[in-house]
Amino acid sequence: MSPHLASLRYTNAYAALGEPFSTPVAPTPFTAPPRVLHFNPAAAALLDLDPAVAADPQLPTVFSGAQALPGMAPRAALYAGHQFGVYVPQLGDGRALLLGEVRNEAGERWEIQLKGSGPTPYSRGGDGRAVLRSSIREYLCSEAMHALGIPTTRALCLIGADEPVVRERVETGAMVTRLAPTHVRFGSFEVFYYREQHDHTRTLADFVLAHHYPEIEPGDPARYQRLFETVVGRTARLIAQWQAVGFAHGVMNTDNMSILGLTLDYGPFGFMEVYDPGYICNHSDHHGRYAFERQPQIALFNLSCLAQAMLPLMEFDAAKAALDAFDPQYQAHYGALMARKLGFDSEHGADPAVTALRETLLQLMRASRADYTRVFRALAGVACEGPVPPALRDQFIDREALDRWVADWRARLRAAARNDAARGVAMRAANPRYVLRNYLAQRAIEQAERGDYREIDNLMRVLARPYDEQPEAAHYDAPAPDWAQNLQVSCSS
Ligand code: AMP
Ligand code: MG
């Protein structure tokens, strides 16, 4: 563990691919002095950095692009993507830069990426900046997802400055430093397919295999097919985790789909509060393409775009078979996760009785506009005998229907012979008490816009332990108050 940023040693494997995979670009620092709004020791540890780095005077200058450390090689990556179903031939890092890649003592590779660092050749007329509002959302949510056990990019620090950035109104700029083993996306492959640069597709696939999929034998003649199958499997698992926790990504374009199956690019995401399968978190998504219940099928569409881009490397039949395996894998993961949320073992994921209990409960929640997170958490505290506690019952309008459901659920639990105490512990580990509700993020944003960053820290602490009771933070589990009922989050960021 080092307390100094200057001790980082860079491997820069992706940068070494050179053009056209990425292009050297110097960050554009803020004109106003940068300051550290938040620093995340948990992410620093991934780079073998000591928490004392928070006080390193280089922290704000390096992670606002004002100073490069020896060994850093800032580059913007090229990619394309299907946005809302339409192919856009050139996207790329329009406001992000890869600063460098570090290999930690455990042998893991971590790319360090700066988001909001100014224009690049891929900015397409944009200013290359990110506003404080969206930077806080990405910063908080990536760490909240990690704590929930959901694969995601990580966030190292949040840097702000009194730098005006024009959106619908004048806002202030900020930069998030994020970490991922690689930021390669489905769109990184698509760009070469549509340009008919299949050698580059192969180079990229070889890079991803060599550095990120060591479990696939380099000499395996079917290695590209294996890569695709593995990406399908990881994506199926990721989406099942999103659905189980009630997370809507909001912009599932192929350029926002990670080749590692990570949650990537936090924009207008939302944690569903009132249970509604048609929940649309992105105010700009007028047709609900990315509505909550559509996420699995959109993931499959995105995977089929990746399959097409990788067709020069694998047989059509193999690609087809891998795509056909998406839905069964998704259903198996989702079933297992929901079985655990209901107090059963994951092996009961495909049990028709458990599936029926799940579907009926969701229907009751929908009819009552019940809070998704609170209902499941309350269920963890319901014993196999006795009256149904108000914490659960009061969330439903049709209470007799709920009572009938509880009776069926209890009967099935008795058949599975689980004792209340052990089941309660297991259910609390499967049903978070705390998720990043929109209004919680909004409150932290509004305070930060007034120069008070304490709520960011409060949320980081609470959301780092989403499954723990945390009595001192009990109010963070509350549903949206009236002022936040119609909060709108759009693509503007
Ligand atoms: P996103 O919807 O944030 O995933 O962004 C889609 C594409 O637009 C990516 O290529 C981004 O780099 C680019 N982009 C978004 N905002 C800006 C901006 N303010 N300046 C330049 N490029 C941007
Ligand atoms: Mg993006």
Short mmCIF file of C-alpha atoms and ligand atoms in Angstrom, two decimals:
data_model
loop_
_atom_site.label_atom_id
_atom_site.label_comp_id
_atom_site.label_asym_id
_atom_site.label_seq_id
_atom_site.Cartn_x
_atom_site.Cartn_y
_atom_site.Cartn_z
CA MET A 1 0.00 0.00 0.00
CA SER A 2 1.45 3.30 -1.02
CA PRO A 3 0.34 6.71 0.23
CA HIS A 4 1.59 8.38 -2.96
CA LEU A 5 0.02 8.51 -6.40
CA ALA A 6 3.44 8.84 -7.98
CA SER A 7 4.22 5.27 -6.92
CA LEU A 8 1.74 3.80 -9.42
CA ARG A 9 3.37 1.73 -12.16
CA TYR A 10 1.60 1.52 -15.49
CA THR A 11 1.23 -1.39 -17.90
CA ASN A 12 -1.00 0.38 -20.50
CA ALA A 13 -1.92 -2.74 -22.47
CA TYR A 14 -4.90 -1.20 -24.30
CA ALA A 15 -2.93 1.95 -25.19
CA ALA A 16 -0.26 -0.34 -26.67
CA LEU A 17 -2.77 -1.48 -29.33
CA GLY A 18 -2.27 2.01 -30.76
CA GLU A 19 -4.39 3.50 -33.54
CA PRO A 20 -7.16 3.11 -34.47
CA PHE A 21 -8.17 1.46 -31.19
CA SER A 22 -7.37 4.66 -29.32
CA THR A 23 -5.83 8.05 -29.97
CA PRO A 24 -3.55 10.12 -27.72
CA VAL A 25 -5.43 13.10 -26.31
CA ALA A 26 -4.37 15.49 -23.57
CA PRO A 27 -7.07 16.23 -21.00
CA THR A 28 -8.39 19.79 -20.83
CA PRO A 29 -8.07 20.81 -17.19
CA PHE A 30 -10.60 23.05 -15.49
CA THR A 31 -9.75 26.74 -15.64
CA ALA A 32 -10.78 27.07 -11.97
CA PRO A 33 -8.87 25.31 -9.19
CA PRO A 34 -9.93 21.68 -8.80
CA ARG A 35 -10.88 20.26 -5.42
CA VAL A 36 -11.55 16.79 -4.12
CA LEU A 37 -15.26 16.46 -3.40
CA HIS A 38 -14.97 12.82 -2.40
CA PHE A 39 -12.37 10.10 -2.31
CA ASN A 40 -13.12 6.40 -2.09
CA PRO A 41 -10.56 4.37 -0.13
CA ALA A 42 -12.20 1.07 -1.15
CA ALA A 43 -11.45 1.75 -4.82
CA ALA A 44 -7.98 3.10 -3.98
CA ALA A 45 -7.17 -0.26 -2.43
CA LEU A 46 -7.70 -1.88 -5.85
CA LEU A 47 -4.67 0.11 -7.03
CA ASP A 48 -2.71 -0.75 -3.85
CA LEU A 49 -3.08 2.86 -2.76
CA ASP A 50 -3.23 3.78 0.91
CA PRO A 51 -6.31 5.77 2.13
CA ALA A 52 -3.75 8.51 2.97
CA VAL A 53 -3.73 9.28 -0.78
CA ALA A 54 -6.86 11.34 -0.02
CA ALA A 55 -4.48 14.01 1.29
CA ASP A 56 -1.93 13.72 -1.54
CA PRO A 57 -1.75 17.23 -3.05
CA GLN A 58 -1.49 15.63 -6.48
CA LEU A 59 -4.92 14.01 -6.17
CA PRO A 60 -7.02 16.98 -7.42
CA THR A 61 -4.54 17.99 -10.12
CA VAL A 62 -3.99 14.49 -11.53
CA PHE A 63 -7.67 13.53 -11.54
CA SER A 64 -8.79 16.78 -13.11
CA GLY A 65 -6.32 16.33 -15.95
CA ALA A 66 -4.05 19.22 -14.92
CA GLN A 67 -1.05 17.00 -14.31
CA ALA A 68 -0.01 13.68 -15.79
CA LEU A 69 2.05 11.31 -13.70
CA PRO A 70 5.06 9.58 -15.25
CA GLY A 71 3.84 6.47 -17.07
CA MET A 72 0.35 7.75 -17.78
CA ALA A 73 -0.57 7.85 -21.46
CA PRO A 74 -3.97 9.59 -21.83
CA ARG A 75 -5.95 8.22 -24.77
CA ALA A 76 -9.49 8.32 -26.13
CA ALA A 77 -10.88 4.96 -27.27
CA LEU A 78 -12.73 4.44 -30.53
CA TYR A 79 -16.08 2.66 -30.56
CA ALA A 80 -19.43 2.74 -32.33
CA GLY A 81 -22.80 1.47 -31.21
CA HIS A 82 -26.48 0.90 -31.65
CA GLN A 83 -28.23 3.79 -29.92
CA PHE A 84 -31.96 3.23 -29.40
CA GLY A 85 -31.71 0.49 -32.02
CA VAL A 86 -29.99 2.59 -34.69
CA TYR A 87 -26.38 2.03 -35.70
CA VAL A 88 -24.19 5.11 -35.13
CA PRO A 89 -20.92 4.54 -36.99
CA GLN A 90 -18.63 6.56 -34.81
CA LEU A 91 -18.94 7.30 -31.13
CA GLY A 92 -15.83 6.81 -29.01
CA ASP A 93 -14.73 8.46 -25.78
CA GLY A 94 -16.20 11.90 -26.37
CA ARG A 95 -15.62 13.09 -22.83
CA ALA A 96 -13.60 10.38 -21.17
CA LEU A 97 -9.93 9.50 -21.32
CA LEU A 98 -8.06 6.39 -20.40
CA LEU A 99 -5.21 7.70 -18.23
CA GLY A 100 -3.39 4.43 -17.85
CA GLU A 101 -3.63 0.84 -16.73
CA VAL A 102 -2.13 -0.38 -13.47
CA ARG A 103 -1.41 -3.95 -12.46
CA ASN A 104 -1.86 -4.42 -8.71
CA GLU A 105 0.02 -6.78 -6.40
CA ALA A 106 -2.74 -9.37 -6.75
CA GLY A 107 -2.08 -9.37 -10.50
CA GLU A 108 -5.34 -7.62 -11.44
CA ARG A 109 -5.37 -5.02 -14.20
CA TRP A 110 -7.23 -1.78 -13.55
CA GLU A 111 -7.74 0.86 -16.18
CA ILE A 112 -8.00 4.38 -14.76
CA GLN A 113 -10.45 6.51 -16.70
CA LEU A 114 -11.25 10.18 -16.30
CA LYS A 115 -14.78 11.21 -17.27
CA GLY A 116 -15.53 14.84 -18.08
CA SER A 117 -11.97 15.71 -19.11
CA GLY A 118 -12.69 17.81 -22.20
CA PRO A 119 -13.09 17.34 -25.93
CA THR A 120 -11.57 14.50 -27.94
CA PRO A 121 -11.67 13.64 -31.64
CA TYR A 122 -14.86 11.70 -30.79
CA SER A 123 -16.76 14.54 -29.08
CA ARG A 124 -19.03 15.17 -32.11
CA GLY A 125 -19.61 18.80 -31.17
CA GLY A 126 -20.05 18.11 -27.45
CA ASP A 127 -18.02 20.02 -24.88
CA GLY A 128 -16.36 16.94 -23.42
CA ARG A 129 -17.55 17.89 -19.96
CA ALA A 130 -19.71 16.22 -17.34
CA VAL A 131 -21.80 18.17 -14.86
CA LEU A 132 -21.63 17.79 -11.08
CA ARG A 133 -25.14 16.30 -11.00
CA SER A 134 -24.40 13.38 -13.31
CA SER A 135 -20.93 12.86 -11.86
CA ILE A 136 -22.35 12.49 -8.35
CA ARG A 137 -24.91 10.00 -9.67
CA GLU A 138 -22.27 7.86 -11.37
CA TYR A 139 -19.94 8.09 -8.37
CA LEU A 140 -22.60 7.02 -5.86
CA CYS A 141 -24.29 4.40 -7.99
CA SER A 142 -21.23 2.50 -9.12
CA GLU A 143 -20.18 1.99 -5.51
CA ALA A 144 -23.75 1.19 -4.44
CA MET A 145 -23.95 -1.50 -7.13
CA HIS A 146 -20.63 -2.97 -6.06
CA ALA A 147 -21.84 -3.19 -2.47
CA LEU A 148 -25.00 -4.95 -3.68
CA GLY A 149 -22.75 -7.57 -5.28
CA ILE A 150 -23.48 -6.48 -8.86
CA PRO A 151 -20.56 -6.31 -11.33
CA THR A 152 -19.76 -2.69 -12.16
CA THR A 153 -17.08 -0.16 -12.94
CA ARG A 154 -15.75 1.39 -9.72
CA ALA A 155 -15.26 5.01 -8.70
CA LEU A 156 -12.01 6.33 -7.20
CA CYS A 157 -12.70 10.01 -6.67
CA LEU A 158 -14.93 12.92 -7.52
CA ILE A 159 -13.26 16.22 -8.38
CA GLY A 160 -15.12 19.50 -8.80
CA ALA A 161 -14.33 23.06 -9.80
CA ASP A 162 -16.23 26.32 -10.23
CA GLU A 163 -16.31 25.71 -13.95
CA PRO A 164 -19.51 26.67 -15.77
CA VAL A 165 -20.90 23.92 -18.01
CA VAL A 166 -23.93 24.72 -20.13
CA ARG A 167 -26.78 22.19 -20.32
CA GLU A 168 -30.47 23.15 -20.09
CA ARG A 169 -29.15 25.62 -17.52
CA VAL A 170 -25.64 26.66 -16.51
CA GLU A 171 -24.25 24.04 -14.14
CA THR A 172 -20.83 23.32 -12.71
CA GLY A 173 -18.38 20.78 -14.07
CA ALA A 174 -16.94 17.76 -12.31
CA MET A 175 -14.81 14.74 -13.17
CA VAL A 176 -15.20 11.19 -11.94
CA THR A 177 -12.24 8.85 -12.00
CA ARG A 178 -13.49 5.38 -12.64
CA LEU A 179 -11.80 2.00 -12.68
CA ALA A 180 -12.49 -1.17 -14.63
CA PRO A 181 -10.31 -4.07 -15.76
CA THR A 182 -11.20 -2.86 -19.25
CA HIS A 183 -13.70 -0.36 -20.63
CA VAL A 184 -14.06 -2.28 -23.93
CA ARG A 185 -17.70 -2.32 -25.01
CA PHE A 186 -19.80 -4.23 -27.52
CA GLY A 187 -19.50 -1.09 -29.67
CA SER A 188 -15.69 -1.41 -29.67
CA PHE A 189 -16.19 -4.54 -31.82
CA GLU A 190 -19.02 -3.17 -33.92
CA VAL A 191 -17.00 -0.26 -35.27
CA PHE A 192 -14.56 -2.61 -37.02
CA TYR A 193 -17.26 -4.91 -38.36
CA TYR A 194 -19.06 -2.07 -40.10
CA ARG A 195 -15.78 -0.68 -41.39
CA GLU A 196 -14.95 -4.18 -42.65
CA GLN A 197 -11.67 -4.07 -40.71
CA HIS A 198 -11.86 -7.66 -39.57
CA ASP A 199 -8.17 -7.83 -38.66
CA HIS A 200 -8.86 -5.20 -36.05
CA THR A 201 -11.81 -7.21 -34.75
CA ARG A 202 -9.45 -10.14 -34.28
CA THR A 203 -6.79 -7.98 -32.59
CA LEU A 204 -9.41 -6.66 -30.17
CA ALA A 205 -10.75 -10.14 -29.43
CA ASP A 206 -7.19 -11.41 -28.87
CA PHE A 207 -6.57 -8.50 -26.50
CA VAL A 208 -9.73 -9.20 -24.50
CA LEU A 209 -8.97 -12.92 -24.35
CA ALA A 210 -5.32 -12.51 -23.36
CA HIS A 211 -5.90 -9.96 -20.63
CA HIS A 212 -9.39 -10.60 -19.35
CA TYR A 213 -10.47 -14.17 -20.06
CA PRO A 214 -7.54 -16.34 -18.91
CA GLU A 215 -9.95 -19.26 -18.44
CA ILE A 216 -10.23 -19.59 -22.24
CA GLU A 217 -7.26 -21.55 -23.63
CA PRO A 218 -5.21 -19.38 -26.02
CA GLY A 219 -4.71 -22.42 -28.30
CA ASP A 220 -8.40 -23.35 -28.42
CA PRO A 221 -9.49 -23.17 -32.08
CA ALA A 222 -12.98 -22.19 -30.84
CA ARG A 223 -11.63 -19.44 -28.54
CA TYR A 224 -13.63 -16.60 -30.13
CA GLN A 225 -16.81 -18.61 -29.89
CA ARG A 226 -15.96 -19.37 -26.24
CA LEU A 227 -15.42 -15.66 -25.67
CA PHE A 228 -18.81 -14.84 -27.11
CA GLU A 229 -20.51 -17.60 -25.10
CA THR A 230 -18.89 -16.31 -21.93
CA VAL A 231 -20.01 -12.74 -22.64
CA VAL A 232 -23.56 -14.04 -23.19
CA GLY A 233 -23.41 -15.86 -19.85
CA ARG A 234 -22.04 -12.88 -17.95
CA THR A 235 -24.58 -10.53 -19.50
CA ALA A 236 -27.43 -12.90 -18.62
CA ARG A 237 -26.24 -12.95 -15.02
CA LEU A 238 -25.80 -9.18 -14.88
CA ILE A 239 -29.28 -8.45 -16.20
CA ALA A 240 -30.79 -10.99 -13.80
CA GLN A 241 -29.10 -9.12 -10.96
CA TRP A 242 -30.46 -5.80 -12.22
CA GLN A 243 -33.98 -7.22 -12.43
CA ALA A 244 -33.78 -8.81 -8.99
CA VAL A 245 -32.70 -5.58 -7.30
CA GLY A 246 -35.03 -3.35 -9.36
CA PHE A 247 -32.32 -1.45 -11.25
CA ALA A 248 -33.08 0.19 -14.59
CA HIS A 249 -30.04 1.28 -16.60
CA GLY A 250 -31.89 3.74 -18.78
CA VAL A 251 -29.60 3.75 -21.86
CA MET A 252 -28.83 0.17 -22.83
CA ASN A 253 -27.15 1.14 -26.09
CA THR A 254 -24.47 -1.28 -27.28
CA ASP A 255 -21.79 1.31 -26.53
CA ASN A 256 -22.84 1.09 -22.88
CA MET A 257 -22.54 -2.72 -22.73
CA SER A 258 -19.32 -3.99 -21.19
CA ILE A 259 -17.42 -6.91 -22.75
CA LEU A 260 -16.83 -8.06 -19.15
CA GLY A 261 -20.51 -7.99 -18.17
CA LEU A 262 -20.08 -4.95 -15.91
CA THR A 263 -22.66 -2.25 -15.31
CA LEU A 264 -21.16 0.56 -17.40
CA ASP A 265 -21.97 4.24 -17.98
CA TYR A 266 -24.38 5.50 -15.38
CA GLY A 267 -26.66 8.07 -16.95
CA PRO A 268 -30.41 8.33 -16.30
CA PHE A 269 -30.52 5.06 -14.31
CA GLY A 270 -33.06 4.48 -11.58
CA PHE A 271 -33.85 2.10 -8.77
CA MET A 272 -37.50 1.26 -9.07
CA GLU A 273 -39.45 2.31 -5.99
CA VAL A 274 -43.15 1.65 -6.72
CA TYR A 275 -43.22 -1.76 -8.41
CA ASP A 276 -44.06 -1.24 -12.07
CA PRO A 277 -42.65 -3.53 -14.76
CA GLY A 278 -43.13 -0.73 -17.31
CA TYR A 279 -40.96 1.67 -15.27
CA ILE A 280 -39.03 4.07 -17.54
CA CYS A 281 -36.25 5.87 -15.70
CA ASN A 282 -34.96 7.89 -18.67
CA HIS A 283 -37.14 10.92 -19.34
CA SER A 284 -35.75 11.08 -22.91
CA ASP A 285 -36.90 7.47 -23.63
CA HIS A 286 -40.31 8.43 -25.02
CA HIS A 287 -41.22 4.99 -26.34
CA GLY A 288 -39.98 3.03 -23.34
CA ARG A 289 -37.42 1.07 -25.34
CA TYR A 290 -35.40 0.71 -22.15
CA ALA A 291 -38.30 0.18 -19.76
CA PHE A 292 -37.47 -2.05 -16.78
CA GLU A 293 -39.22 -5.21 -18.02
CA ARG A 294 -37.60 -4.92 -21.46
CA GLN A 295 -34.02 -5.06 -20.18
CA PRO A 296 -33.55 -8.82 -20.74
CA GLN A 297 -34.77 -8.65 -24.35
CA ILE A 298 -32.70 -5.52 -25.02
CA ALA A 299 -29.65 -7.32 -23.66
CA LEU A 300 -30.32 -10.09 -26.16
CA PHE A 301 -30.66 -7.56 -28.98
CA ASN A 302 -27.34 -6.03 -27.92
CA LEU A 303 -25.70 -9.44 -27.79
CA SER A 304 -26.95 -10.15 -31.31
CA CYS A 305 -25.24 -6.92 -32.43
CA LEU A 306 -22.04 -8.19 -30.83
CA ALA A 307 -22.53 -11.59 -32.46
CA GLN A 308 -22.78 -9.95 -35.85
CA ALA A 309 -19.61 -7.96 -35.23
CA MET A 310 -17.79 -11.15 -34.21
CA LEU A 311 -19.07 -13.26 -37.14
CA PRO A 312 -15.76 -12.92 -38.97
CA LEU A 313 -14.27 -14.85 -36.03
CA MET A 314 -16.84 -17.59 -35.42
CA GLU A 315 -19.36 -19.80 -37.20
CA PHE A 316 -22.89 -18.53 -37.60
CA ASP A 317 -24.34 -21.68 -35.99
CA ALA A 318 -22.14 -21.23 -32.93
CA ALA A 319 -23.24 -17.61 -32.58
CA LYS A 320 -26.87 -18.63 -32.98
CA ALA A 321 -26.55 -21.39 -30.36
CA ALA A 322 -24.90 -18.97 -27.92
CA LEU A 323 -27.68 -16.43 -28.41
CA ASP A 324 -30.31 -19.13 -27.95
CA ALA A 325 -28.68 -19.93 -24.61
CA PHE A 326 -29.22 -16.38 -23.33
CA ASP A 327 -32.81 -16.74 -22.22
CA PRO A 328 -32.44 -20.05 -20.36
CA GLN A 329 -29.37 -18.68 -18.57
CA TYR A 330 -31.14 -15.44 -17.74
CA GLN A 331 -34.21 -17.32 -16.43
CA ALA A 332 -32.05 -19.63 -14.32
CA HIS A 333 -30.16 -16.73 -12.71
CA TYR A 334 -33.29 -14.66 -12.21
CA GLY A 335 -35.22 -17.62 -10.78
CA ALA A 336 -32.40 -18.41 -8.35
CA LEU A 337 -32.05 -14.80 -7.20
CA MET A 338 -35.79 -14.38 -6.71
CA ALA A 339 -36.04 -17.72 -4.86
CA ARG A 340 -33.43 -16.40 -2.41
CA LYS A 341 -35.32 -13.13 -2.06
CA LEU A 342 -38.41 -15.19 -1.12
CA GLY A 343 -36.52 -17.19 1.50
CA PHE A 344 -35.82 -20.36 -0.49
CA ASP A 345 -32.52 -21.82 -1.65
CA SER A 346 -31.34 -20.86 -5.12
CA GLU A 347 -31.97 -24.47 -6.17
CA HIS A 348 -35.68 -23.65 -5.96
CA GLY A 349 -35.32 -21.11 -8.76
CA ALA A 350 -37.18 -23.25 -11.27
CA ASP A 351 -39.60 -24.82 -8.77
CA PRO A 352 -43.09 -24.08 -10.18
CA ALA A 353 -44.56 -23.44 -6.73
CA VAL A 354 -41.84 -20.88 -5.93
CA THR A 355 -42.20 -19.27 -9.34
CA ALA A 356 -45.95 -18.99 -8.83
CA LEU A 357 -45.42 -17.37 -5.41
CA ARG A 358 -43.04 -14.88 -6.99
CA GLU A 359 -45.40 -13.95 -9.80
CA THR A 360 -48.40 -13.59 -7.52
CA LEU A 361 -46.50 -11.38 -5.10
CA LEU A 362 -45.31 -9.16 -7.96
CA GLN A 363 -48.89 -8.86 -9.23
CA LEU A 364 -50.09 -7.85 -5.77
CA MET A 365 -47.27 -5.32 -5.50
CA ARG A 366 -48.16 -3.89 -8.87
CA ALA A 367 -51.84 -3.55 -8.00
CA SER A 368 -50.94 -1.82 -4.72
CA ARG A 369 -48.11 0.29 -6.14
CA ALA A 370 -46.03 -1.16 -3.32
CA ASP A 371 -42.37 -0.32 -2.84
CA TYR A 372 -40.27 -3.11 -4.37
CA THR A 373 -37.31 -2.87 -1.98
CA ARG A 374 -39.38 -2.38 1.16
CA VAL A 375 -41.76 -5.28 0.48
CA PHE A 376 -38.94 -7.80 0.13
CA ARG A 377 -37.07 -6.44 3.11
CA ALA A 378 -40.23 -6.59 5.24
CA LEU A 379 -40.82 -10.17 4.13
CA ALA A 380 -37.52 -11.16 5.73
CA GLY A 381 -39.04 -10.28 9.10
CA VAL A 382 -42.24 -12.32 8.68
CA ALA A 383 -42.32 -15.50 10.79
CA CYS A 384 -43.95 -18.75 9.74
CA GLU A 385 -46.65 -18.34 12.39
CA GLY A 386 -48.66 -15.45 13.77
CA PRO A 387 -50.25 -12.33 12.32
CA VAL A 388 -48.72 -10.65 9.28
CA PRO A 389 -46.74 -7.64 10.59
CA PRO A 390 -47.93 -4.16 9.53
CA ALA A 391 -44.47 -3.44 7.98
CA LEU A 392 -45.54 -5.82 5.20
CA ARG A 393 -49.33 -5.75 5.34
CA ASP A 394 -49.67 -1.96 5.27
CA GLN A 395 -47.93 -1.79 1.90
CA PHE A 396 -50.87 -3.52 0.20
CA ILE A 397 -54.34 -2.30 -0.63
CA ASP A 398 -55.96 -5.73 -0.96
CA ARG A 399 -54.89 -7.08 2.44
CA GLU A 400 -57.01 -10.22 2.27
CA ALA A 401 -55.22 -11.15 -0.96
CA LEU A 402 -51.91 -10.55 0.75
CA ASP A 403 -52.95 -12.72 3.70
CA ARG A 404 -53.84 -15.55 1.30
CA TRP A 405 -50.47 -15.15 -0.39
CA VAL A 406 -48.65 -15.23 2.97
CA ALA A 407 -50.51 -18.42 3.89
CA ASP A 408 -49.39 -20.09 0.65
CA TRP A 409 -45.85 -18.81 1.11
CA ARG A 410 -45.69 -20.12 4.68
CA ALA A 411 -46.97 -23.51 3.60
CA ARG A 412 -44.24 -23.76 0.99
CA LEU A 413 -41.59 -22.61 3.49
CA ARG A 414 -42.71 -25.29 5.97
CA ALA A 415 -42.40 -27.87 3.24
CA ALA A 416 -38.83 -26.65 2.65
CA ALA A 417 -38.27 -27.02 6.44
CA ARG A 418 -36.48 -23.73 7.00
CA ASN A 419 -36.42 -22.25 10.47
CA ASP A 420 -37.38 -18.60 10.85
CA ALA A 421 -34.12 -17.32 12.28
CA ALA A 422 -31.87 -18.85 9.62
CA ARG A 423 -34.28 -17.83 6.87
CA GLY A 424 -34.43 -14.27 8.17
CA VAL A 425 -30.65 -14.00 8.05
CA ALA A 426 -30.53 -15.46 4.53
CA MET A 427 -33.35 -13.21 3.34
CA ARG A 428 -31.76 -10.07 4.74
CA ALA A 429 -28.62 -10.98 2.79
CA ALA A 430 -30.70 -11.23 -0.39
CA ASN A 431 -32.96 -8.21 0.09
CA PRO A 432 -31.19 -4.89 0.56
CA ARG A 433 -32.58 -2.36 2.96
CA TYR A 434 -30.82 0.54 1.24
CA VAL A 435 -30.71 1.32 -2.47
CA LEU A 436 -29.84 4.59 -4.22
CA ARG A 437 -33.33 5.98 -4.55
CA ASN A 438 -33.45 8.92 -6.93
CA TYR A 439 -34.43 11.39 -4.27
CA LEU A 440 -31.47 10.39 -2.08
CA ALA A 441 -29.10 11.16 -4.94
CA GLN A 442 -31.03 14.35 -5.68
CA ARG A 443 -30.71 15.56 -2.09
CA ALA A 444 -26.95 15.00 -2.18
CA ILE A 445 -26.78 16.80 -5.56
CA GLU A 446 -28.74 19.83 -4.38
CA GLN A 447 -26.57 20.17 -1.29
CA ALA A 448 -23.39 19.76 -3.35
CA GLU A 449 -24.57 22.42 -5.78
CA ARG A 450 -24.70 24.72 -2.73
CA GLY A 451 -21.15 23.72 -1.77
CA ASP A 452 -21.95 21.14 0.92
CA TYR A 453 -20.58 17.68 0.09
CA ARG A 454 -21.39 15.90 3.34
CA GLU A 455 -24.43 14.09 1.99
CA ILE A 456 -22.26 12.39 -0.64
CA ASP A 457 -20.21 10.98 2.18
CA ASN A 458 -23.28 9.97 4.18
CA LEU A 459 -24.69 8.08 1.19
CA MET A 460 -21.37 6.42 0.41
CA ARG A 461 -21.28 5.07 3.95
CA VAL A 462 -24.89 3.86 4.06
CA LEU A 463 -24.84 2.33 0.59
CA ALA A 464 -21.58 0.52 1.27
CA ARG A 465 -23.56 -1.81 3.60
CA PRO A 466 -26.94 -2.14 1.89
CA TYR A 467 -27.88 -5.40 3.60
CA ASP A 468 -27.09 -4.26 7.17
CA GLU A 469 -29.73 -2.77 9.46
CA GLN A 470 -27.78 0.45 10.30
CA PRO A 471 -30.32 1.81 12.85
CA GLU A 472 -28.57 5.21 12.80
CA ALA A 473 -29.37 5.47 9.06
CA ALA A 474 -32.89 4.01 9.25
CA HIS A 475 -34.50 6.93 7.38
CA TYR A 476 -32.44 6.20 4.25
CA ASP A 477 -34.82 3.33 3.47
CA ALA A 478 -37.84 5.64 3.14
CA PRO A 479 -39.78 5.84 -0.12
CA ALA A 480 -39.64 9.05 -2.16
CA PRO A 481 -41.23 12.00 -0.34
CA ASP A 482 -43.86 14.08 -2.11
CA TRP A 483 -41.39 16.62 -3.51
CA ALA A 484 -39.55 13.83 -5.29
CA GLN A 485 -42.53 11.99 -6.81
CA ASN A 486 -41.97 13.45 -10.25
CA LEU A 487 -38.20 13.78 -10.38
CA GLN A 488 -37.10 13.48 -13.98
CA VAL A 489 -33.74 12.26 -15.15
CA SER A 490 -32.82 12.64 -18.80
CA CYS A 491 -29.84 11.79 -21.00
CA SER A 492 -28.51 15.33 -20.49
CA SER A 493 -25.42 15.03 -18.34
P1 AMP B 1 -23.59 8.32 -23.12
O1 AMP B 1 -25.04 8.45 -23.48
O2 AMP B 1 -23.18 9.15 -21.92
O3 AMP B 1 -23.17 6.91 -22.99
O4 AMP B 1 -22.77 8.99 -24.33
C1 AMP B 1 -22.91 8.57 -25.66
C2 AMP B 1 -21.79 9.15 -26.47
O5 AMP B 1 -21.82 10.57 -26.46
C3 AMP B 1 -20.39 8.76 -26.01
O6 AMP B 1 -19.59 8.60 -27.13
C4 AMP B 1 -19.97 9.95 -25.20
O7 AMP B 1 -18.57 10.08 -25.14
C5 AMP B 1 -20.60 11.10 -25.97
N1 AMP B 1 -20.87 12.26 -25.13
C6 AMP B 1 -21.82 12.38 -24.17
N2 AMP B 1 -21.78 13.61 -23.61
C7 AMP B 1 -20.78 14.30 -24.22
C8 AMP B 1 -20.24 15.62 -24.09
N3 AMP B 1 -20.72 16.49 -23.20
N4 AMP B 1 -19.21 15.95 -24.90
C9 AMP B 1 -18.73 15.09 -25.80
N5 AMP B 1 -19.19 13.84 -25.98
C10 AMP B 1 -20.20 13.44 -25.20
MG MG B 2 -21.75 5.74 -22.95
#
